[in-house]
Amino acid sequence: MALNIVKYSAEQGSFSATKNNVDIHLPANTGVYDLSKSYINVNVTLNETAAGDADAVYASSLKFNEGTSNDVVPPTNAVMVKHCDFISQSRGSIERIRHVDALRANLAIYEKDKSYLKEDKNVFKSAKTEQVFSKNGANELYNVGSVGSRIRPQDIRIDLKDLFGFGVVEQYDTSKFGNTKIHCQCNFDKLAVGGTITAVNPWNVVVRAGAANYGAFDNNAVNAGGGDEFTITSTAAYNVLEDIPFHTNQLLTVSFTVTTGGAQTEDCRISEIVHKDDGKVQLTFANKIHTVVAGETMTTISVVQKAATASSVTINKVELVAYRTEDAAGPGEIQFLSYSTESDSVPGSTSLNKQYYLPPNTLNAIVMTPNSIYSRETNAITKYRFTLNNKATTNRDIEIKSGLHYDQLNKSFINMGLKLANLDESFINDDKLQTADDSRVQAAILATPVPVSANMTQMGLEITAGGAMSGNILIFSQRMSKV
């Protein structure tokens, strides 16, 4: 089946932290679309500037400041969207999900296994690797040669199927459903510029498989005639290019000592990088490091990256990238799995015992306790229990991270048609080495299958915590819908 790509721009012309609504229209009578392959594309530019050098380029990466867990790497780009609506001209509201960012982020750490989370190339993947830094950012960086690194825009892909249950539909016929509106309230206010190469990291860390630090450099040779010094050579040898933390147009602060003048510093921007035969790196700068007198040498040379003086995220455009099929027509009636959301406040106590009503046709109930998006407050929970229409789902309390807890999760994921691929129950912390014990942020969700009923189901939820709970509780009801 051949596919044609069609792009539809958002109705709004500009976006920012406060202008966070996105409305995209899929016109009526324009064909049949494969929503499972279609996505919303957000194009951004990461701006980092240095007051002393307008040409400086940084290893900038997109960061998501969730609010309470700013160092967590989002496991899905769907965290960009807080609420979303899918509206058809002829069928009305097809799907409306509140807090879709919390739903998709917390489910993702169970759906994606450890290797997938580590190697996933989503736009927020900038965690420190075994070489203590990452260059998986937005800008075009060159760590050898003289071609200048440059700032470039970055695309954020948000698949419709990662937002909507209806997003898995492969034949969406606009002649039957009419003009379609996709509305998203986005978390643009949570976007920021990050990066693991900073004024502190990784300069005092020993190079992998080496003995010298990243920031250490050899003494310069004696300059017999005196003059300007533009070049320095690293003490460490780099076996692979990916281990080199330098790139052209990078602004460094060079510290050094000379006989006439003592200890000094100079901010210098790299113009050329040579990877020498012995593995060492030779840096040449666009401006001089120092003017030495005849017979003098520069010693105790070290470098760190010069911190940017300002940073911001510019949202250039938002558009729907729709895949149109060559099918003449699609079905007029579609069944799909969707979610309803109920939000409640958590009392400031060590226990919770409440009743909730789940909508008809609910298949599964998923409970999250986010203190903004990530379900981290659950770490304080020691045990819990569900009842459905006053009947207990288990014969005893369920302790967090017990066999019964994982069995309950497995039953729920099977009932949701998903694979429970990861029992680590944690997010990646991008401020820590991925080999460190504290490189994971523990989290958990509570879930139970629900017998399908045409009527509302009364769900009782009992929670016991080791300390006073706070924040909100979200109950997502997965249900069968039809349009």
Coordinates of C-alpha atoms in Angstrom, one line a residue:
M1 CA 0.0 0.0 0.0
A2 CA 1.6 3.2 -1.2
L3 CA 1.6 6.2 1.1
N4 CA 1.8 9.9 0.3
I5 CA 3.0 12.4 2.9
V6 CA 0.9 15.5 3.4
K7 CA 1.7 18.3 5.9
Y8 CA -0.8 20.5 7.6
S9 CA 0.4 23.5 9.6
A10 CA -1.1 24.4 13.0
E11 CA -3.8 27.1 13.0
Q12 CA -1.7 29.2 15.4
G13 CA 1.1 31.3 14.0
S14 CA 3.4 31.5 17.1
F15 CA 4.1 29.4 20.1
S16 CA 5.8 30.0 23.5
A17 CA 5.6 29.0 27.1
T18 CA 2.3 30.9 27.4
K19 CA 1.1 30.3 23.9
N20 CA 0.8 26.5 24.2
N21 CA -2.4 25.6 22.4
V22 CA -2.1 23.8 19.1
D23 CA -5.0 23.3 16.6
I24 CA -4.5 21.3 13.5
H25 CA -7.1 20.6 10.9
L26 CA -7.3 17.5 8.6
P27 CA -9.6 18.7 5.8
A28 CA -12.7 16.8 4.7
N29 CA -12.7 14.9 1.4
T30 CA -9.0 14.8 1.1
G31 CA -8.6 11.0 1.2
V32 CA -7.9 8.1 3.5
Y33 CA -5.2 8.5 6.1
D34 CA -3.1 6.1 8.1
L35 CA -3.1 7.6 11.6
S36 CA -0.8 4.9 12.9
K37 CA 2.0 6.4 10.9
S38 CA 1.0 10.0 11.2
Y39 CA 2.6 12.4 13.7
I40 CA 2.7 15.9 15.0
N41 CA 6.1 17.5 14.3
V42 CA 7.3 20.4 16.6
N43 CA 10.3 22.2 15.2
V44 CA 12.5 24.0 17.7
T45 CA 15.8 25.8 17.9
L46 CA 18.0 25.6 21.1
N47 CA 19.6 28.9 21.7
E48 CA 22.8 29.2 23.9
T49 CA 24.8 32.3 23.7
A50 CA 28.1 33.6 25.2
A51 CA 28.5 37.3 25.8
G52 CA 32.1 37.2 24.8
D53 CA 31.8 35.3 21.5
A54 CA 28.8 35.4 19.2
D55 CA 30.1 32.5 17.2
A56 CA 30.3 30.0 20.1
V57 CA 28.3 26.8 19.6
Y58 CA 27.3 24.5 22.4
A59 CA 26.4 20.7 22.6
S60 CA 22.8 21.8 23.4
S61 CA 20.1 19.2 24.1
L62 CA 16.4 19.6 24.7
K63 CA 15.6 19.3 28.4
F64 CA 12.1 18.7 30.0
N65 CA 11.6 20.4 33.4
E66 CA 8.8 18.3 34.8
G67 CA 8.6 20.3 38.0
T68 CA 9.7 18.0 40.7
S69 CA 12.0 15.7 38.6
N70 CA 13.9 17.9 36.2
D71 CA 16.7 15.5 35.8
V72 CA 14.5 12.7 34.6
V73 CA 14.7 11.8 30.9
P74 CA 11.2 11.5 29.5
P75 CA 10.7 8.0 28.1
T76 CA 8.4 9.3 25.4
N77 CA 8.0 12.5 23.4
A78 CA 4.3 12.4 24.4
V79 CA 5.2 14.3 27.5
M80 CA 5.1 17.4 25.3
V81 CA 1.3 17.3 25.4
K82 CA -0.8 17.7 28.6
H83 CA -4.3 17.3 27.2
C84 CA -5.5 16.3 23.7
D85 CA -8.8 16.1 21.7
F86 CA -9.7 14.4 18.4
I87 CA -12.8 16.0 17.0
S88 CA -14.7 15.0 13.8
Q89 CA -17.1 17.3 12.0
S90 CA -19.7 14.5 11.4
R91 CA -19.2 12.4 14.6
G92 CA -18.3 15.0 17.2
S93 CA -15.7 14.4 19.9
I94 CA -14.1 11.0 19.1
E95 CA -11.5 11.0 21.9
R96 CA -10.6 13.4 24.7
I97 CA -7.7 12.5 27.1
R98 CA -6.8 14.7 30.1
H99 CA -3.2 14.3 31.5
V100 CA -2.0 12.3 28.6
D101 CA 1.5 13.3 29.5
A102 CA 1.3 11.4 32.8
L103 CA -0.5 8.4 31.2
R104 CA 2.0 7.8 28.4
A105 CA 5.2 8.6 30.4
N106 CA 4.4 6.3 33.2
L107 CA 3.2 3.5 31.0
A108 CA 6.3 3.8 28.8
I109 CA 8.7 2.7 31.6
Y110 CA 6.8 -0.7 31.6
E111 CA 6.3 -1.0 27.9
K112 CA 10.0 -0.4 26.9
D113 CA 12.7 -2.7 28.1
K114 CA 16.0 -1.5 29.6
S115 CA 18.0 -1.7 26.4
Y116 CA 15.3 0.2 24.5
L117 CA 15.2 2.9 27.1
K118 CA 19.0 3.2 27.1
E119 CA 19.4 3.3 23.3
D120 CA 16.1 5.1 22.5
K121 CA 16.8 8.1 20.3
N122 CA 13.8 10.2 21.4
V123 CA 14.5 13.9 21.4
F124 CA 15.2 14.1 25.1
K125 CA 17.8 11.4 25.1
S126 CA 20.9 13.2 26.4
A127 CA 21.8 11.1 29.5
K128 CA 25.5 10.7 30.4
T129 CA 26.9 7.5 28.9
E130 CA 29.9 5.5 29.9
Q131 CA 32.1 8.3 28.7
V132 CA 30.3 10.7 31.1
F133 CA 28.8 13.0 28.5
S134 CA 26.6 12.8 25.4
K135 CA 26.5 14.7 22.2
N136 CA 23.0 13.5 21.2
G137 CA 21.8 17.0 21.0
A138 CA 20.4 19.4 18.4
N139 CA 23.4 21.1 16.9
E140 CA 25.7 19.9 14.2
L141 CA 29.0 19.3 15.9
Y142 CA 32.4 18.4 14.4
N143 CA 35.0 17.0 16.8
V144 CA 37.8 16.7 14.2
G145 CA 38.8 19.0 11.3
S146 CA 38.2 22.7 10.7
V147 CA 34.6 22.7 9.5
G148 CA 32.7 24.9 11.9
S149 CA 30.0 23.4 14.2
R150 CA 26.7 25.2 13.8
I151 CA 23.3 25.7 15.4
R152 CA 20.5 23.8 13.6
P153 CA 16.8 23.3 14.3
Q154 CA 15.5 20.1 15.8
D155 CA 12.3 18.2 15.1
I156 CA 10.2 16.6 17.9
R157 CA 8.1 13.8 16.6
I158 CA 4.9 13.0 18.6
D159 CA 3.1 10.0 17.1
L160 CA -0.7 10.2 17.1
K161 CA -0.8 6.6 18.4
D162 CA 1.3 7.8 21.4
L163 CA -1.4 10.3 22.2
F164 CA -4.7 8.8 21.2
G165 CA -6.1 5.3 21.3
F166 CA -7.8 6.2 18.0
G167 CA -4.3 6.9 16.7
V168 CA -3.8 3.3 15.7
V169 CA -6.5 3.5 13.0
E170 CA -5.0 2.7 9.6
Q171 CA -7.9 3.8 7.4
Y172 CA -9.4 7.1 8.5
D173 CA -11.7 8.3 5.7
T174 CA -12.2 12.0 5.7
S175 CA -15.2 11.7 3.4
K176 CA -17.0 9.9 6.1
F177 CA -15.7 11.7 9.2
G178 CA -15.5 15.2 7.6
N179 CA -13.2 18.0 8.7
T180 CA -11.1 16.8 11.6
K181 CA -9.6 18.9 14.4
I182 CA -6.7 17.8 16.6
H183 CA -6.4 20.0 19.6
C184 CA -3.4 19.8 22.0
Q185 CA -2.6 21.8 25.1
C186 CA 1.2 21.5 25.2
N187 CA 3.9 21.6 27.9
F188 CA 5.9 24.2 26.0
D189 CA 6.6 25.9 29.4
K190 CA 8.5 22.9 30.5
L191 CA 11.1 23.0 27.7
A192 CA 14.6 24.2 28.4
V193 CA 18.1 23.9 27.1
G194 CA 20.3 21.2 28.7
G195 CA 23.4 19.3 28.0
T196 CA 26.0 17.1 29.7
I197 CA 29.0 19.0 28.6
T198 CA 29.1 22.0 30.9
A199 CA 31.5 24.3 32.7
V200 CA 32.0 21.5 35.3
N201 CA 31.6 18.2 33.4
P202 CA 33.6 16.2 32.2
W203 CA 36.8 18.1 32.7
N204 CA 38.0 16.6 36.0
V205 CA 37.0 13.1 35.1
V206 CA 39.6 10.6 33.9
V207 CA 39.2 9.7 30.2
R208 CA 37.8 6.2 29.6
A209 CA 40.7 3.7 29.3
G210 CA 43.2 6.4 30.1
A211 CA 45.1 8.0 33.0
A212 CA 44.6 11.7 32.4
N213 CA 41.5 14.0 32.8
Y214 CA 39.5 15.3 29.9
G215 CA 40.6 18.9 30.8
A216 CA 44.3 18.2 31.1
F217 CA 46.8 19.4 28.5
D218 CA 50.5 19.0 28.0
N219 CA 53.0 21.9 28.5
N220 CA 53.7 23.8 25.4
A221 CA 57.1 23.6 23.8
V222 CA 59.5 26.4 24.6
N223 CA 58.9 29.3 22.2
A224 CA 62.5 30.3 21.4
G225 CA 61.6 33.5 19.6
G226 CA 58.4 34.4 21.6
G227 CA 55.1 35.3 20.1
D228 CA 51.4 34.4 20.1
E229 CA 50.3 30.9 21.2
F230 CA 47.2 29.4 19.4
T231 CA 47.6 25.7 19.9
I232 CA 47.5 23.2 22.8
T233 CA 47.7 19.3 22.9
S234 CA 45.7 17.0 25.2
T235 CA 47.5 14.9 27.8
A236 CA 45.0 12.1 27.3
A237 CA 44.8 9.9 24.2
Y238 CA 41.4 9.2 22.7
N239 CA 41.0 5.8 21.1
V240 CA 37.7 6.6 19.4
L241 CA 36.4 9.9 18.1
E242 CA 33.2 9.7 20.1
D243 CA 35.2 10.1 23.3
I244 CA 36.4 13.5 22.3
P245 CA 34.5 16.2 24.3
F246 CA 35.6 19.0 22.0
H247 CA 34.1 20.4 18.8
T248 CA 34.9 23.3 16.5
N249 CA 33.4 26.7 17.6
Q250 CA 33.4 25.4 21.2
L251 CA 34.2 28.2 23.7
L252 CA 36.7 27.1 26.3
T253 CA 38.4 28.8 29.3
V254 CA 42.1 27.9 29.1
S255 CA 44.0 28.1 32.3
F256 CA 47.8 28.2 32.2
T257 CA 51.0 29.4 33.9
V258 CA 53.8 31.5 32.4
T259 CA 57.0 32.7 34.0
T260 CA 56.2 36.4 33.3
G261 CA 52.7 36.8 34.7
G262 CA 52.1 33.6 36.7
A263 CA 48.7 31.8 36.6
Q264 CA 46.3 33.2 33.9
T265 CA 43.1 32.4 32.0
E266 CA 41.8 33.2 28.5
D267 CA 38.5 32.4 26.8
C268 CA 39.3 30.8 23.4
R269 CA 37.0 29.4 20.6
I270 CA 38.2 26.3 18.8
S271 CA 38.8 26.7 15.1
E272 CA 40.5 23.3 14.3
I273 CA 40.8 19.9 16.0
V274 CA 43.5 17.4 14.9
H275 CA 43.3 13.8 16.1
K276 CA 47.0 12.9 16.1
D277 CA 48.5 9.5 15.4
D278 CA 49.3 8.9 19.1
G279 CA 45.6 9.5 20.0
K280 CA 46.1 12.9 21.5
V281 CA 44.0 15.9 20.4
Q282 CA 45.5 19.1 19.2
L283 CA 43.3 22.2 19.5
T284 CA 43.9 25.4 17.5
F285 CA 41.9 28.5 18.6
A286 CA 40.5 31.4 16.6
N287 CA 42.1 33.8 19.0
K288 CA 45.4 33.7 20.7
I289 CA 45.8 32.1 24.1
H290 CA 48.7 34.2 25.2
T291 CA 51.7 36.1 23.9
V292 CA 54.8 34.6 25.4
V293 CA 58.3 36.2 25.7
A294 CA 61.3 34.6 24.0
G295 CA 62.3 31.3 25.6
E296 CA 59.1 31.0 27.6
T297 CA 56.7 28.1 27.8
M298 CA 53.1 27.7 29.0
T299 CA 52.7 25.1 31.7
T300 CA 49.9 23.5 33.9
I301 CA 47.5 23.9 31.0
S302 CA 43.9 22.9 31.6
V303 CA 40.5 23.7 30.0
V304 CA 36.8 23.8 30.9
Q305 CA 33.9 24.9 28.7
K306 CA 32.8 28.5 29.1
A307 CA 29.3 28.6 30.5
A308 CA 26.6 30.2 28.3
T309 CA 25.3 33.5 29.5
A310 CA 21.8 33.0 28.2
S311 CA 19.7 30.1 26.9
S312 CA 16.2 29.7 25.4
V313 CA 14.0 27.4 23.3
T314 CA 12.4 28.8 20.2
I315 CA 9.4 27.0 18.8
N316 CA 9.5 27.6 15.1
K317 CA 6.5 25.7 13.8
V318 CA 4.1 22.9 14.6
E319 CA 2.6 20.7 11.9
L320 CA 0.8 17.4 11.3
V321 CA 2.7 15.0 9.1
A322 CA -0.1 12.9 7.7
Y323 CA 0.3 9.7 5.7
R324 CA -2.4 9.4 3.0
T325 CA -3.1 6.0 1.5
E326 CA -4.3 5.1 -1.9
D327 CA -7.4 3.4 -0.5
A328 CA -10.6 4.5 -2.2
A329 CA -12.5 4.4 1.1
G330 CA -12.3 3.5 4.8
P331 CA -14.7 2.0 7.3
G332 CA -17.5 4.2 8.5
E333 CA -17.6 2.5 11.9
I334 CA -14.4 2.0 14.0
Q335 CA -13.8 0.4 17.4
F336 CA -10.8 1.5 19.5
L337 CA -9.5 1.6 23.1
S338 CA -9.5 4.9 24.8
Y339 CA -9.0 6.4 28.3
S340 CA -11.1 8.4 30.6
T341 CA -9.4 10.4 33.4
E342 CA -10.5 11.3 36.9
S343 CA -8.3 13.5 39.1
D344 CA -8.5 13.6 42.9
S345 CA -6.3 15.1 45.6
V346 CA -4.3 13.0 48.0
P347 CA -4.8 13.7 51.7
G348 CA -1.8 14.6 53.8
S349 CA -1.9 11.3 55.7
T350 CA -0.4 7.8 55.6
S351 CA -3.6 6.1 54.4
L352 CA -6.2 6.5 51.7
N353 CA -9.6 4.7 51.5
K354 CA -11.8 6.1 48.7
Q355 CA -14.5 5.0 46.3
Y356 CA -14.4 5.9 42.6
Y357 CA -16.8 5.2 39.8
L358 CA -15.4 3.8 36.5
P359 CA -17.4 4.5 33.3
P360 CA -19.2 1.7 31.4
N361 CA -17.1 -0.7 29.2
T362 CA -14.0 -0.2 31.3
L363 CA -11.4 -2.9 30.8
N364 CA -8.6 -1.7 33.1
A365 CA -8.1 0.8 35.8
I366 CA -4.7 2.4 36.2
V367 CA -3.8 4.6 39.2
M368 CA -0.9 7.1 39.1
T369 CA 0.2 9.5 41.8
P370 CA 2.1 12.2 39.9
N371 CA 3.5 15.3 41.5
S372 CA 3.3 16.8 38.2
I373 CA 3.8 14.1 35.6
Y374 CA 5.9 11.2 36.8
S375 CA 4.3 8.7 39.3
R376 CA 7.1 9.0 41.9
E377 CA 5.0 9.6 45.0
T378 CA 4.1 5.9 44.9
N379 CA 7.6 5.2 46.4
A380 CA 6.1 6.3 49.7
I381 CA 3.3 3.7 49.3
T382 CA 4.0 0.4 51.0
K383 CA 0.8 -1.6 50.1
Y384 CA -2.5 -1.2 48.4
R385 CA -5.7 -3.0 47.5
F386 CA -8.6 -2.8 45.0
T387 CA -12.3 -3.7 45.3
L388 CA -14.7 -3.8 42.4
N389 CA -18.4 -3.5 43.2
N390 CA -17.4 -4.3 46.9
K391 CA -15.6 -7.5 46.0
A392 CA -11.8 -7.6 46.7
T393 CA -9.6 -8.4 43.6
T394 CA -7.0 -10.1 45.8
N395 CA -7.2 -12.1 49.1
R396 CA -4.6 -9.9 50.8
D397 CA -3.0 -6.5 50.5
I398 CA -0.6 -6.0 47.6
E399 CA 2.9 -4.8 48.7
I400 CA 4.8 -2.6 46.3
K401 CA 7.4 -4.5 44.3
S402 CA 6.2 -7.8 45.5
G403 CA 5.4 -10.8 43.4
L404 CA 1.7 -10.1 43.8
H405 CA 2.3 -6.5 42.6
Y406 CA 4.0 -7.7 39.4
D407 CA 1.4 -10.3 38.9
Q408 CA -1.3 -7.7 39.1
L409 CA 0.5 -5.5 36.6
N410 CA 1.0 -8.4 34.2
K411 CA -2.7 -9.2 34.2
S412 CA -3.6 -5.6 33.6
F413 CA -1.1 -5.2 30.7
I414 CA -2.3 -8.4 29.1
N415 CA -5.9 -7.1 29.4
M416 CA -4.7 -3.8 27.8
G417 CA -3.2 -5.7 24.9
L418 CA 0.3 -4.5 25.9
K419 CA 3.5 -6.4 26.7
L420 CA 4.9 -5.9 30.2
A421 CA 8.6 -5.6 29.1
N422 CA 10.3 -3.9 32.1
L423 CA 9.9 -4.5 35.8
D424 CA 12.6 -2.1 36.8
E425 CA 9.9 0.6 37.5
S426 CA 12.2 3.5 37.1
F427 CA 13.1 6.6 35.0
I428 CA 16.6 7.4 33.7
N429 CA 18.4 10.3 35.5
D430 CA 20.3 12.3 32.9
D431 CA 22.5 14.0 35.6
K432 CA 24.1 10.8 36.7
L433 CA 26.5 8.3 35.1
Q434 CA 24.4 5.4 33.7
T435 CA 26.6 2.9 35.5
A436 CA 25.9 4.6 38.9
D437 CA 23.5 3.3 41.5
D438 CA 21.6 6.6 41.6
S439 CA 21.1 6.8 37.8
R440 CA 17.5 5.6 38.2
V441 CA 14.5 7.4 39.7
Q442 CA 12.2 4.8 41.2
A443 CA 8.5 5.0 40.3
A444 CA 5.4 2.7 40.2
I445 CA 1.8 2.6 39.1
L446 CA -1.2 0.6 40.5
A447 CA -3.4 -1.3 38.1
T448 CA -6.2 -3.8 38.0
P449 CA -8.3 -5.5 35.3
V450 CA -12.0 -4.7 35.4
P451 CA -14.8 -7.0 34.2
V452 CA -16.6 -5.4 31.3
S453 CA -20.0 -4.0 32.2
A454 CA -22.6 -1.8 30.5
N455 CA -23.0 0.0 33.8
M456 CA -20.6 2.0 35.9
T457 CA -18.2 0.0 38.1
Q458 CA -17.6 1.0 41.7
M459 CA -13.9 0.8 42.5
G460 CA -12.5 0.9 46.0
L461 CA -8.9 1.9 46.5
E462 CA -7.0 1.5 49.8
I463 CA -3.5 2.8 50.1
T464 CA -1.1 2.6 53.0
A465 CA 2.1 4.7 52.9
G466 CA 5.3 4.9 54.9
G467 CA 4.9 8.7 55.2
A468 CA 2.4 11.4 54.6
M469 CA 1.2 11.5 51.0
S470 CA 0.6 14.7 49.0
G471 CA -0.2 15.9 45.6
N472 CA -2.8 14.4 43.2
I473 CA -4.0 11.0 42.2
L474 CA -5.1 10.1 38.6
I475 CA -7.4 7.2 37.7
F476 CA -7.3 6.3 34.1
S477 CA -10.1 4.0 32.9
Q478 CA -9.2 2.1 29.7
R479 CA -12.5 1.4 27.9
M480 CA -13.8 0.2 24.5
S481 CA -15.3 2.9 22.4
K482 CA -16.9 3.0 19.0
V483 CA -17.6 5.7 16.4

